[in-house]
């Protein structure tokens, strides 16, 4: 059974600071996603990482993937209040076809002024 | 091109009633996935369907839950004789072909009273 673990689960940080969220998973996979969820809302796709060493950046967020270590990171640079949300990583385990995802528990990020 | 449409957005049912959740995938998408998000948790895969076929229902509870995706019309997730523990957000996602990113709908928030 594929397990996906995120840490930390709760993160409170000051505006302007940097921090990293970690996502470990237990079996090999071709695809890893990062999502953002605001309270009561749906999932917003942030990044899709498809290969070992993949690095993607959008604004203050940067995601990377190390398939050998089975580890992905989401790095936040110079946080701002608007980044407050819950962030999920998800691993695609559809072996033969279809996109079936196992999600981490989520990291609830609060950015304080 | 409208996104994945789910309705209703909010549904309240008394214990023992039936709940029907609908999902219209994005235009041109023939793969549908249902996920459940319990309060303060990540999403859990329930079922993967293609038109008129259930491909993988490994995440579905054994009793009271069923899903379909008919040739015409939306995909339906049906929960019979609801109990308080069924209270959750149910998300649908769709993709155009296998092994491509699936896009999530806004979710249906089911409350069982």
Tab-separated table of C-alpha atoms in Angstrom:
chain	number	residue	atom	x	y	z
A	1	UNK	CA	0.000	0.000	0.000
A	2	UNK	CA	1.352	3.375	-0.993
A	3	UNK	CA	1.880	5.749	1.914
A	4	UNK	CA	2.457	9.467	1.547
A	5	UNK	CA	3.660	11.461	4.514
A	6	UNK	CA	3.991	15.201	4.782
A	7	UNK	CA	5.736	17.252	7.362
A	8	UNK	CA	5.201	19.466	9.064
A	9	UNK	CA	1.426	19.155	9.363
A	10	UNK	CA	1.127	22.634	10.807
A	11	UNK	CA	3.360	25.541	9.945
A	12	UNK	CA	3.125	29.048	11.287
A	13	UNK	CA	5.593	31.488	9.838
A	14	UNK	CA	6.289	35.171	9.628
A	15	UNK	CA	5.975	37.110	6.431
A	16	UNK	CA	9.266	37.355	4.621
A	17	UNK	CA	10.639	34.061	5.931
A	18	UNK	CA	11.546	30.933	3.998
A	19	UNK	CA	10.468	27.401	4.750
A	20	UNK	CA	10.232	23.940	3.206
A	21	UNK	CA	7.457	21.361	3.306
A	22	UNK	CA	8.498	17.749	2.830
A	23	UNK	CA	6.631	14.895	1.180
A	24	UNK	CA	7.869	11.313	1.489
A	25	UNK	CA	6.265	8.396	-0.285
A	26	UNK	CA	6.758	4.689	0.029
A	27	UNK	CA	6.827	3.219	-3.499
A	28	UNK	CA	8.025	4.257	-6.927
A	29	UNK	CA	5.797	6.556	-8.930
A	30	UNK	CA	5.943	8.428	-12.213
A	31	UNK	CA	4.067	11.480	-11.118
A	32	UNK	CA	3.777	13.719	-8.086
A	33	UNK	CA	1.466	16.670	-7.601
A	34	UNK	CA	1.296	19.609	-5.275
A	35	UNK	CA	-2.073	21.220	-4.564
A	36	UNK	CA	-3.312	24.175	-2.610
A	37	UNK	CA	-6.648	24.155	-0.805
A	38	UNK	CA	-8.295	27.165	0.812
A	39	UNK	CA	-10.918	26.513	3.518
A	40	UNK	CA	-14.139	25.188	2.021
A	41	UNK	CA	-12.727	25.255	-1.481
A	42	UNK	CA	-11.533	22.771	-4.060
A	43	UNK	CA	-7.990	21.829	-4.936
A	44	UNK	CA	-5.857	24.147	-7.008
A	45	UNK	CA	-3.122	22.382	-8.932
A	46	UNK	CA	0.260	24.011	-8.287
A	47	UNK	CA	2.858	21.671	-9.761
A	48	UNK	CA	3.156	18.375	-11.608
A	49	UNK	CA	6.547	16.700	-11.270
A	50	UNK	CA	7.241	13.939	-13.746
A	51	UNK	CA	10.853	12.885	-13.437
A	52	UNK	CA	13.766	12.588	-11.082
A	53	UNK	CA	15.409	15.937	-10.501
A	54	UNK	CA	12.418	17.898	-11.757
A	55	UNK	CA	12.242	21.414	-10.371
A	56	UNK	CA	9.415	23.844	-11.018
A	57	UNK	CA	8.883	27.366	-9.767
A	58	UNK	CA	5.897	29.645	-9.724
A	59	UNK	CA	6.182	32.924	-7.875
A	60	UNK	CA	7.307	32.300	-4.304
A	61	UNK	CA	6.830	28.539	-4.521
A	62	UNK	CA	9.321	26.022	-5.847
A	63	UNK	CA	8.813	22.254	-5.984
A	64	UNK	CA	11.368	19.525	-6.556
A	65	UNK	CA	11.341	15.766	-6.897
A	66	UNK	CA	13.941	13.129	-5.984
A	67	UNK	CA	12.529	9.783	-7.075
A	68	UNK	CA	15.481	7.841	-5.689
A	69	UNK	CA	14.900	9.217	-2.210
A	70	UNK	CA	11.115	9.170	-2.800
A	71	UNK	CA	11.014	12.740	-1.601
A	72	UNK	CA	9.478	15.921	-2.879
A	73	UNK	CA	9.844	19.369	-1.374
A	74	UNK	CA	7.800	22.536	-1.633
A	75	UNK	CA	9.918	25.549	-0.796
A	76	UNK	CA	8.372	28.857	0.151
A	77	UNK	CA	10.448	31.979	-0.361
A	78	UNK	CA	9.703	35.261	1.413
A	79	UNK	CA	6.249	34.176	2.506
A	80	UNK	CA	3.289	36.523	2.245
A	81	UNK	CA	-0.096	36.318	3.952
A	82	UNK	CA	-1.831	35.266	0.711
A	83	UNK	CA	0.037	31.964	0.831
A	84	UNK	CA	-1.907	30.893	3.924
A	85	UNK	CA	-3.711	27.681	2.942
A	86	UNK	CA	-3.399	23.917	3.231
A	87	UNK	CA	-0.909	22.300	0.869
A	88	UNK	CA	-1.163	18.688	-0.220
A	89	UNK	CA	1.211	16.485	-2.092
A	90	UNK	CA	-0.270	13.551	-3.990
A	91	UNK	CA	1.341	10.585	-5.682
A	92	UNK	CA	-0.099	8.884	-8.739
A	93	UNK	CA	-0.229	5.123	-8.227
A	94	UNK	CA	-2.282	4.145	-11.264
A	95	UNK	CA	-0.072	1.300	-12.441
A	96	UNK	CA	-1.733	0.440	-15.690
A	97	UNK	CA	-3.999	3.299	-16.530
A	98	UNK	CA	-5.800	6.168	-14.981
A	99	UNK	CA	-4.714	8.832	-12.572
A	100	UNK	CA	-5.401	7.561	-9.069
A	101	UNK	CA	-3.851	9.589	-6.330
A	102	UNK	CA	-2.781	8.980	-2.770
A	103	UNK	CA	-2.673	12.229	-0.828
A	104	UNK	CA	-0.558	13.261	2.095
A	105	UNK	CA	-2.261	14.530	5.230
A	106	UNK	CA	-1.734	18.131	4.213
A	107	UNK	CA	0.315	20.980	5.672
A	108	UNK	CA	-1.720	23.807	7.117
A	109	UNK	CA	0.300	26.949	6.516
A	110	UNK	CA	-0.396	30.201	8.330
A	111	UNK	CA	1.637	33.244	7.373
A	112	UNK	CA	1.528	35.959	10.015
A	113	UNK	CA	2.080	39.632	9.252
B	1	UNK	CA	-14.706	25.320	-21.493
B	2	UNK	CA	-16.399	24.830	-18.182
B	3	UNK	CA	-14.501	22.970	-15.516
B	4	UNK	CA	-15.617	19.871	-13.660
B	5	UNK	CA	-19.093	20.621	-12.343
B	6	UNK	CA	-20.422	19.064	-9.190
B	7	UNK	CA	-23.850	19.468	-7.706
B	8	UNK	CA	-25.189	20.116	-5.296
B	9	UNK	CA	-22.437	22.085	-3.605
B	10	UNK	CA	-23.967	21.461	-0.205
B	11	UNK	CA	-26.268	18.615	0.773
B	12	UNK	CA	-27.917	17.944	4.104
B	13	UNK	CA	-29.442	14.546	4.766
B	14	UNK	CA	-30.976	12.938	7.816
B	15	UNK	CA	-29.618	9.617	8.977
B	16	UNK	CA	-31.081	6.807	6.919
B	17	UNK	CA	-31.791	8.895	3.827
B	18	UNK	CA	-30.085	8.557	0.468
B	19	UNK	CA	-27.575	11.008	-0.930
B	20	UNK	CA	-26.938	11.438	-4.658
B	21	UNK	CA	-23.933	13.429	-5.743
B	22	UNK	CA	-23.471	14.408	-9.374
B	23	UNK	CA	-20.368	15.115	-11.375
B	24	UNK	CA	-20.216	16.403	-14.941
B	25	UNK	CA	-16.666	16.028	-16.236
B	26	UNK	CA	-14.950	18.585	-18.407
B	27	UNK	CA	-15.891	18.451	-22.066
B	28	UNK	CA	-14.017	15.670	-23.804
B	29	UNK	CA	-13.081	13.909	-20.562
B	30	UNK	CA	-14.136	10.292	-20.296
B	31	UNK	CA	-12.321	9.347	-17.081
B	32	UNK	CA	-13.861	10.229	-13.736
B	33	UNK	CA	-12.481	9.801	-10.219
B	34	UNK	CA	-14.259	10.267	-6.895
B	35	UNK	CA	-12.473	11.194	-3.681
B	36	UNK	CA	-13.670	11.731	-0.123
B	37	UNK	CA	-12.197	14.242	2.293
B	38	UNK	CA	-13.072	13.788	5.931
B	39	UNK	CA	-12.701	16.844	8.185
B	40	UNK	CA	-9.081	17.846	8.721
B	41	UNK	CA	-7.782	15.036	6.499
B	42	UNK	CA	-6.410	14.575	3.024
B	43	UNK	CA	-8.417	13.212	0.151
B	44	UNK	CA	-8.923	9.453	-0.159
B	45	UNK	CA	-9.494	7.745	-3.499
B	46	UNK	CA	-12.842	6.007	-3.797
B	47	UNK	CA	-13.547	4.939	-7.363
B	48	UNK	CA	-12.375	5.346	-10.957
B	49	UNK	CA	-14.858	5.119	-13.807
B	50	UNK	CA	-14.911	5.381	-17.541
B	51	UNK	CA	-18.090	5.656	-19.554
B	52	UNK	CA	-20.367	2.777	-18.515
B	53	UNK	CA	-17.527	0.979	-16.710
B	54	UNK	CA	-16.156	0.861	-13.188
B	55	UNK	CA	-12.409	0.456	-13.569
B	56	UNK	CA	-11.308	0.496	-9.939
B	57	UNK	CA	-13.527	0.675	-6.866
B	58	UNK	CA	-10.892	-0.380	-4.364
B	59	UNK	CA	-11.494	2.688	-2.213
B	60	UNK	CA	-15.250	2.358	-1.959
B	61	UNK	CA	-16.796	1.211	1.305
B	62	UNK	CA	-18.218	-2.265	0.807
B	63	UNK	CA	-21.768	-1.339	1.719
B	64	UNK	CA	-24.157	1.511	0.964
B	65	UNK	CA	-21.908	3.227	-1.595
B	66	UNK	CA	-22.180	2.885	-5.359
B	67	UNK	CA	-21.062	4.853	-8.391
B	68	UNK	CA	-21.949	4.973	-12.040
B	69	UNK	CA	-20.972	6.895	-15.147
B	70	UNK	CA	-23.625	6.275	-17.794
B	71	UNK	CA	-23.224	6.737	-21.500
B	72	UNK	CA	-25.240	9.919	-21.279
B	73	UNK	CA	-25.317	12.273	-18.332
B	74	UNK	CA	-23.191	12.894	-15.271
B	75	UNK	CA	-21.420	10.466	-13.021
B	76	UNK	CA	-23.379	9.719	-9.863
B	77	UNK	CA	-22.058	8.764	-6.433
B	78	UNK	CA	-24.871	7.282	-4.412
B	79	UNK	CA	-24.852	6.738	-0.677
B	80	UNK	CA	-27.733	4.790	0.775
B	81	UNK	CA	-28.890	4.978	4.385
B	82	UNK	CA	-26.439	7.689	5.281
B	83	UNK	CA	-24.835	7.798	8.723
B	84	UNK	CA	-23.092	10.654	10.528
B	85	UNK	CA	-19.696	9.257	9.566
B	86	UNK	CA	-20.513	9.882	5.895
B	87	UNK	CA	-20.349	13.632	6.528
B	88	UNK	CA	-17.464	14.795	4.376
B	89	UNK	CA	-16.532	16.678	1.226
B	90	UNK	CA	-16.768	14.546	-1.886
B	91	UNK	CA	-14.659	15.614	-4.825
B	92	UNK	CA	-14.845	14.490	-8.404
B	93	UNK	CA	-11.985	14.773	-10.878
B	94	UNK	CA	-11.833	14.091	-14.599
B	95	UNK	CA	-9.180	13.558	-17.227
B	96	UNK	CA	-9.307	13.280	-21.013
B	97	UNK	CA	-7.171	10.190	-21.461
B	98	UNK	CA	-5.297	7.774	-19.265
B	99	UNK	CA	-2.191	8.864	-17.407
B	100	UNK	CA	-2.852	12.579	-17.669
B	101	UNK	CA	-3.529	15.077	-14.945
B	102	UNK	CA	-7.061	14.997	-13.587
B	103	UNK	CA	-8.839	18.254	-12.754
B	104	UNK	CA	-10.951	18.599	-9.641
B	105	UNK	CA	-14.440	19.966	-9.220
B	106	UNK	CA	-15.592	22.238	-6.413
B	107	UNK	CA	-16.808	19.347	-4.317
B	108	UNK	CA	-20.064	18.476	-2.599
B	109	UNK	CA	-20.159	18.954	1.136
B	110	UNK	CA	-22.439	16.367	2.663
B	111	UNK	CA	-23.726	16.865	6.172
B	112	UNK	CA	-25.671	14.077	7.845
B	113	UNK	CA	-27.830	15.217	10.745
